[in-house]
Amino acid sequence: MAATIAAKPVIKVAALCGSLRKASFNRGLIRSAIKISKEAVNGMEIEYVDVEPLPMLNTDLEIDGTYPPAVEAFRRKILEADSILFASPEYNYSVTAPLKNAMDWASRAPNVWADKPAAIISAEGGFEGGRSQYHLRQIGVFLDLHFINKPEFLFNAFKPPAKFDADGNLIDEEAKEKIKRLLLSLQSFSWRLQTPLKNAIDWASRPPNVWADKPAAIISTGGNFGGGRSQYHLRQIGIYIDIHFINKPEFFLNAFEPPAKFDADGNLIDEDAKERLKEVLVSLQAFTRRLLLQGS
């Protein structure tokens, strides 16, 4: 009997640098990470995403739910990525203005950072960028970014011998090995966070995207929030893959609140929930018919 093993998906990483200087050491770390990923981390693709074209955050630039072209392009890159790699220098004990500006733009509704794994690399002086990393992790709590804990990458760029060449390229072999370990950790963590549903969504979105223009509905059962947070993330994913979710009725069910909602075999026994499911199906049917009529 032949056995088959499903290949793990390629992890697409968006890499951002908080420094705009051409010979920036932190940008050099990203160039090194890209090279290492190609040579030594099978199943990972890193793309550098430039934050320099972004205007300073100004909500007056948001018109009818759209953003300036540079912002839209940036947000799309973040949304398409599986994971994020931040190269975060330290300015005045914190993250840089360009990086914070980029994070703020991508957090505008819908927040495209949400639920993504991330890692941080920093090259600085005495404290090696640590204070900026701690502030970045704090920002990530609100943005719903999941930072790997280990290994940390804090790097003193000025301690002899030279760590970078004149063009800002990393030449320190020990640091390159540390970056490799960080990338492997980010890859492993990203795979762990990719649910079977997300994996299925990603496969079906590969060209040609077979989700496109289809009506859909979501039902969830969970704890206190009844699966609501996963539904909001799924709706966010749906924007990119062009799925049309019905808005009403929503279906969230707390599976653990008495009285029992399911029997010992996991079958739904709650009559109120069954009636609500019926309402969802009727709404999905009506919405589907409307879309089919419009397309005919």
Short mmCIF file of N, CA and C in Angstrom, two decimals, residues 261-270 274:
data_model
loop_
_atom_site.label_atom_id
_atom_site.label_comp_id
_atom_site.label_asym_id
_atom_site.label_seq_id
_atom_site.Cartn_x
_atom_site.Cartn_y
_atom_site.Cartn_z
N LYS A 261 -25.31 21.51 24.34
CA LYS A 261 -25.67 21.80 22.94
C LYS A 261 -25.43 20.60 22.02
N PHE A 262 -24.56 19.68 22.44
CA PHE A 262 -24.20 18.53 21.61
C PHE A 262 -24.29 17.26 22.46
N ASP A 263 -24.58 16.13 21.80
CA ASP A 263 -24.56 14.86 22.52
C ASP A 263 -23.14 14.31 22.58
N ALA A 264 -22.99 13.09 23.09
CA ALA A 264 -21.65 12.51 23.28
C ALA A 264 -20.92 12.27 21.98
N ASP A 265 -21.65 12.17 20.88
CA ASP A 265 -21.03 11.93 19.57
C ASP A 265 -20.80 13.22 18.79
N GLY A 266 -21.08 14.36 19.43
CA GLY A 266 -20.85 15.64 18.76
C GLY A 266 -21.99 16.08 17.87
N ASN A 267 -23.14 15.48 18.00
CA ASN A 267 -24.30 15.88 17.20
C ASN A 267 -25.06 17.01 17.89
N LEU A 268 -25.46 17.99 17.12
CA LEU A 268 -26.18 19.13 17.67
C LEU A 268 -27.56 18.71 18.16
N ILE A 269 -27.90 19.07 19.41
CA ILE A 269 -29.20 18.72 19.98
C ILE A 269 -29.97 19.96 20.42
N ASP A 270 -29.38 21.13 20.24
CA ASP A 270 -30.03 22.37 20.67
C ASP A 270 -31.00 22.84 19.58
N LYS A 274 -30.50 24.86 15.92
CA LYS A 274 -30.93 24.27 14.65
C LYS A 274 -31.78 25.26 13.85
#
